[in-house]
Tab-separated table of C-alpha atoms in Angstrom:
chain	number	residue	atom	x	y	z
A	272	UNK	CA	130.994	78.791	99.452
A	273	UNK	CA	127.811	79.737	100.170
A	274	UNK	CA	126.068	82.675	97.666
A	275	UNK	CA	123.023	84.398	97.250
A	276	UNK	CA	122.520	86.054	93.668
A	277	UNK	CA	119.838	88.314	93.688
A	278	UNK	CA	117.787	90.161	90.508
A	279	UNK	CA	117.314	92.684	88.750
A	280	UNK	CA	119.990	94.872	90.204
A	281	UNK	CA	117.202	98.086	89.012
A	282	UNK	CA	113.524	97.891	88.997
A	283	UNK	CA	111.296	100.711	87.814
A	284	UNK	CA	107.535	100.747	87.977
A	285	UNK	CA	104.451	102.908	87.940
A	286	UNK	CA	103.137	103.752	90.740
A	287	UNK	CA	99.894	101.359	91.269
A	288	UNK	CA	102.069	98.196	89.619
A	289	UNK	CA	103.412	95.220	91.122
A	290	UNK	CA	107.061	94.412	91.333
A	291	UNK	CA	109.068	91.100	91.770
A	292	UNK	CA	112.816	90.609	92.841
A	293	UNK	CA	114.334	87.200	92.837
A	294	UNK	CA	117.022	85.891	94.594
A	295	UNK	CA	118.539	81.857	94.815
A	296	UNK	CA	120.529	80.529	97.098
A	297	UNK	CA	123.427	77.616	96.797
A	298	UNK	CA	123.544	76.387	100.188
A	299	UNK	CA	120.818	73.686	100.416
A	300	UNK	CA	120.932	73.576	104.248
A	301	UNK	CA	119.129	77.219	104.031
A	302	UNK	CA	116.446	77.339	105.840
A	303	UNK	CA	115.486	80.884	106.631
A	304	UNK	CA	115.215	83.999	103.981
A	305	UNK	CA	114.627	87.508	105.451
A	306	UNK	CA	113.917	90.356	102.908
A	307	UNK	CA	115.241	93.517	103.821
A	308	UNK	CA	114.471	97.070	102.650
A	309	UNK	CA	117.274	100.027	102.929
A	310	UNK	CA	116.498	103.684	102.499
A	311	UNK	CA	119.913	105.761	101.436
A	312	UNK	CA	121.609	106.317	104.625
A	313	UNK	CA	120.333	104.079	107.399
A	314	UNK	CA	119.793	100.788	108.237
A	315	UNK	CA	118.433	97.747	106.988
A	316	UNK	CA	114.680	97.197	107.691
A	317	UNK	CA	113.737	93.438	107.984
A	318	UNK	CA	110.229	93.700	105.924
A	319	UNK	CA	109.232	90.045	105.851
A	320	UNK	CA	111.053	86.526	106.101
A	321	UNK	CA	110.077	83.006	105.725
A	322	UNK	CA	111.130	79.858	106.598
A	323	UNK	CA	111.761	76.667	104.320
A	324	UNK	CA	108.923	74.891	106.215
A	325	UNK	CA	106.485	77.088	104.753
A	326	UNK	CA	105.974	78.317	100.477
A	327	UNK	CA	104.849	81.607	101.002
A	328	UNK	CA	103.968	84.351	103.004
A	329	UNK	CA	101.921	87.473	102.708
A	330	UNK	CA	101.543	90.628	104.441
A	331	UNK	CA	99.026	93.192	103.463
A	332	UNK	CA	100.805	94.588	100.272
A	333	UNK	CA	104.053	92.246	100.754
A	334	UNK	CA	104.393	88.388	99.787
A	335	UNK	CA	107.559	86.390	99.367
A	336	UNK	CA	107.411	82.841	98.267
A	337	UNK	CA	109.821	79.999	98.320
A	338	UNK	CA	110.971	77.056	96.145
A	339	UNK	CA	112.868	74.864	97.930
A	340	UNK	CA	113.173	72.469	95.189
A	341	UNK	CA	114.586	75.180	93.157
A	342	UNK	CA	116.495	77.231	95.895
A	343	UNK	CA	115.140	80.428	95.319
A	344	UNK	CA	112.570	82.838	96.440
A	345	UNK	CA	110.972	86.108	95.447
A	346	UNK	CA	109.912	89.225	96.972
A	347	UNK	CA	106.644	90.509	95.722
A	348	UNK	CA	105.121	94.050	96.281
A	349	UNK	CA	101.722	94.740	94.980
A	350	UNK	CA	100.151	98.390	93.930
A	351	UNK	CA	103.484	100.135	94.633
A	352	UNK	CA	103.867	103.506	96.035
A	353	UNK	CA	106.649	105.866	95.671
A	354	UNK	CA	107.801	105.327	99.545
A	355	UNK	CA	108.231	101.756	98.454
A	356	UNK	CA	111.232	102.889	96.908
A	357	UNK	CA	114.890	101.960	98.112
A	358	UNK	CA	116.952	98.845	97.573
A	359	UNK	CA	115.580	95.840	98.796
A	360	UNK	CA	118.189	92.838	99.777
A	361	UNK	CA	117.306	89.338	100.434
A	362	UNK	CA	119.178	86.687	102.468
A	363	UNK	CA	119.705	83.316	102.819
A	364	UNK	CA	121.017	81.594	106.508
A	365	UNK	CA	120.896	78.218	108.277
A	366	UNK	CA	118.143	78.666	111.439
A	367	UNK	CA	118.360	77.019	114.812
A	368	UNK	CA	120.880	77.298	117.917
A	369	UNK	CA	123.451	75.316	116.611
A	370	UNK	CA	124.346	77.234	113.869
A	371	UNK	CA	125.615	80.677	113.997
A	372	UNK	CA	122.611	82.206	111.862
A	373	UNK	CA	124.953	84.131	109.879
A	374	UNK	CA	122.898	85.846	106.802
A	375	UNK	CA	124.308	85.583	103.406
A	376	UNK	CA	123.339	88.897	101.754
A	377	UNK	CA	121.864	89.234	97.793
A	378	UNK	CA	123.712	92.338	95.534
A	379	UNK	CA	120.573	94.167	96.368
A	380	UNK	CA	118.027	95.635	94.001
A	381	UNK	CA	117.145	99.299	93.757
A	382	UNK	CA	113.233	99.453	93.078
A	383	UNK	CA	112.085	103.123	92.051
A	384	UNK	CA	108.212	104.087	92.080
A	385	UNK	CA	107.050	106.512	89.691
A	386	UNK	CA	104.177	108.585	90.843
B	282	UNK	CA	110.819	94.894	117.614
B	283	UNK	CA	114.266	94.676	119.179
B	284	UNK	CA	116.275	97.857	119.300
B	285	UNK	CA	119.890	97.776	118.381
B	286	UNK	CA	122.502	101.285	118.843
B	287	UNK	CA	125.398	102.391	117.085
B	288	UNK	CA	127.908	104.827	118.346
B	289	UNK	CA	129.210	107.026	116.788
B	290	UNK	CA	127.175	107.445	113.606
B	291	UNK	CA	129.744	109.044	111.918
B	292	UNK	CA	133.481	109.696	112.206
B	293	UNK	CA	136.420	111.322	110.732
B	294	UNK	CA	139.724	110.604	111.503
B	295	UNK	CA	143.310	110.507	110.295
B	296	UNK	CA	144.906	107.884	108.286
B	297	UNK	CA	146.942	105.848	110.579
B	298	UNK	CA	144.694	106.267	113.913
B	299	UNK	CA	142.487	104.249	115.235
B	300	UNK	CA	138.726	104.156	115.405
B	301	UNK	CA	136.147	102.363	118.424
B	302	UNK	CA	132.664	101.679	117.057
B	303	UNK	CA	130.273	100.240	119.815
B	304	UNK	CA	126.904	98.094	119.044
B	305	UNK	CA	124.098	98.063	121.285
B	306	UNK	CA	121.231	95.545	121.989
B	307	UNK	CA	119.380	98.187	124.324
B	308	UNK	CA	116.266	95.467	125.150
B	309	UNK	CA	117.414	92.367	124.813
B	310	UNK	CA	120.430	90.068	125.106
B	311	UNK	CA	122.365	89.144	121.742
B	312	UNK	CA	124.866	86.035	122.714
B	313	UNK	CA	125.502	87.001	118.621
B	314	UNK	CA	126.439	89.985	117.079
B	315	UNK	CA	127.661	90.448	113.236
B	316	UNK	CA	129.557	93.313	111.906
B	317	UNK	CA	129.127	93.999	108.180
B	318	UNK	CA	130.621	96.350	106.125
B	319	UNK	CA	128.625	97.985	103.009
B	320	UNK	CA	130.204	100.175	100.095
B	321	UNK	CA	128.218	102.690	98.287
B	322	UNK	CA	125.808	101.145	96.412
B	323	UNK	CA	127.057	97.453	97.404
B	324	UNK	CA	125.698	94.381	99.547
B	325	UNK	CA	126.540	93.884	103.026
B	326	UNK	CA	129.515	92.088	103.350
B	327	UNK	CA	129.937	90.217	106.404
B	328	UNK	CA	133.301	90.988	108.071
B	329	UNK	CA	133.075	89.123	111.543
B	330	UNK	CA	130.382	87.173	113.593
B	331	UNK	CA	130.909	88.194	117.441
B	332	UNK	CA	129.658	86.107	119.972
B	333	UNK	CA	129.894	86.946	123.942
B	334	UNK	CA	132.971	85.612	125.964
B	335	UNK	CA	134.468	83.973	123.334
B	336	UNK	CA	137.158	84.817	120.217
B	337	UNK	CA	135.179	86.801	117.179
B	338	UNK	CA	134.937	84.208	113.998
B	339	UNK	CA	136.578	86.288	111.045
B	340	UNK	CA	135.041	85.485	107.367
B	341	UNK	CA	137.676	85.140	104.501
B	342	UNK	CA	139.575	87.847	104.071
B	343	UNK	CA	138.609	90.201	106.868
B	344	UNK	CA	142.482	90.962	108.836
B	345	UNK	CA	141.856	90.347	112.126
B	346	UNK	CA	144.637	92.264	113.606
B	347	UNK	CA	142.947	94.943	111.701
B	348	UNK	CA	139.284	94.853	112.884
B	349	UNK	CA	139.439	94.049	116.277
B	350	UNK	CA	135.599	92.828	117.729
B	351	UNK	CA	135.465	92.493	121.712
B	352	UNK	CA	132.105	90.955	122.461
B	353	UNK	CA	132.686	91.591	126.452
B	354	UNK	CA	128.831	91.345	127.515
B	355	UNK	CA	125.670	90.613	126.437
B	356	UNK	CA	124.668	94.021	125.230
B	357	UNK	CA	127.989	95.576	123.804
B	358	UNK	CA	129.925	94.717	121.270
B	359	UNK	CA	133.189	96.753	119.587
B	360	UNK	CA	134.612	97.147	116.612
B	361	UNK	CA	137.634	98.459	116.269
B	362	UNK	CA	139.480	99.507	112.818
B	363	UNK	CA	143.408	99.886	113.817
B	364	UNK	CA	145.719	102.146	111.708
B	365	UNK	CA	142.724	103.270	109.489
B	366	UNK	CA	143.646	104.176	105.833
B	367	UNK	CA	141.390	105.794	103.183
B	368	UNK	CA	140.131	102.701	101.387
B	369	UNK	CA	138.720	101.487	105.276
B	370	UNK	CA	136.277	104.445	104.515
B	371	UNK	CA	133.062	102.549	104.447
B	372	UNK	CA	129.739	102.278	106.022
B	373	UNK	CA	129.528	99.496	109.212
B	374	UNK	CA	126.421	98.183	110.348
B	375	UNK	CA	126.445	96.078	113.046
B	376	UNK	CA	123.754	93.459	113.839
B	377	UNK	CA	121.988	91.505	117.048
B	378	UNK	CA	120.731	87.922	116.779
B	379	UNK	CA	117.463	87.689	118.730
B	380	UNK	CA	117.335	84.711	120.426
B	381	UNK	CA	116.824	80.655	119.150
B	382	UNK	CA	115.813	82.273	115.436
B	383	UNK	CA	117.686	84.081	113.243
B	384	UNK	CA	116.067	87.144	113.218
B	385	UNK	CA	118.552	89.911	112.759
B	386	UNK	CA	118.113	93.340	114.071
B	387	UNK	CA	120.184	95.935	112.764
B	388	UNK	CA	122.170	99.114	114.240
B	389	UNK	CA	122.254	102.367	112.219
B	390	UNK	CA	125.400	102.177	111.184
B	391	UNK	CA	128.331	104.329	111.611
B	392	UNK	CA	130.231	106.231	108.687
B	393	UNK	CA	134.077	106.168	108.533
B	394	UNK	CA	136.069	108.782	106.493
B	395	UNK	CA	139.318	108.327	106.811
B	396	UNK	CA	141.403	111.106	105.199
């Protein structure tokens, strides 16, 4: 069936550094991959996505890039703060009205920033 | 961006009762809704994907004489955990498809304790 493995499960940086998480996906027919960022407690925040017609994205500090190719992509967070951290989970799912956009969740990686 | 509601955000009941959890899409119509259900420190695991006037689509494993989902309009959908024992203790997020893309908006979750 269709899986999303996601790493590292822990990420700890300094404050100021960049981090990367990595996910890949198994269902070639993916064509949309949200990245989501959780604070203990409440809900998933949808932080940036891209779509397989496109190889990467940026916004201010956020980027995510894709390899369809390869079937993954990657979250990337440049000079970090320590609000950035929480777990961040990425996602895989099949776009358009005809499918039922399900998202296929990654384990989730918990990123702390050390001041 | 689109504003989803949970209700309640956090219950306790008695092994063996039963337990309502409502979803929201307060300014917008959601044709789908998912239900997920997330374990401390764990993914979220899809349980059910609800869409309006029509039978909820159950992934593997999920009893669905267990977790009932009504999706009886376009804003509301229920979830509803029948004869809830201790290991249905869990955190439930529900989430609202927004329109031809699959850009998922998320409620804040409810947490069940079931003693």
């Amino acid at each position: 069936g269709e899986n999303v493995e996601q790493h590292p499960s822990t990420l700890s940086v300094q404050e100021g550094d960049s981090a990367v998480i990595k996910c890949t996906y198994s269902d070639s027919a993916s064509n949309y991959f949200p990245w989501y960022k959780q604070e203990l407690g409440k809900r998933p925040q949808l932080i940036i996505d891209i779509r397989s017609n496109v190889g990467e994205k940026k916004d201010q500090r956020i980027a995510v890039t894709l390899n369809k190719t390869a079937k993954h992509f990657s979250l990337h967070i440049t000079e970090t703060q320590p609000e950035d951290s929480a777990v961040y989970f990425c996602a895989a799912s099949r776009d358009g009205s005809s499918n039922t956009g399900k998202l296929i969740f990654g384990q989730g990686t918990t990123l702390q920033v050390k001041p | 961006g689109a504003v989803v509601s949970q209700h309640p955000s956090r219950v306790i009941c008695k092994s063996g009762t039963s337990v309502k959890i409502e979803c929201r899409s307060l300014d917008f119509q959601a044709t789908t809704m998912f239900w997920y259900r997330q374990f401390p420190k764990q993914s979220l695991m899809l349980m059910a994907t609800s869409n309006e006037g029509s039978k909820a689509t159950y992934e593997q494993g999920v009893e669905k004489d267990k977790f009932l989902i009504n999706h009886a309009s376009l804003t509301l959908s229920t979830l509803t955990v029948t004869s809830a024992h201790p290991e249905d203790s869990s955190f439930y997020i529900c989430s609202a498809r927004v329109g031809f893309y699959n850009e998922q908006f998320f409620g804040p979750g409810t947490r069940l304790t079931v003693l």
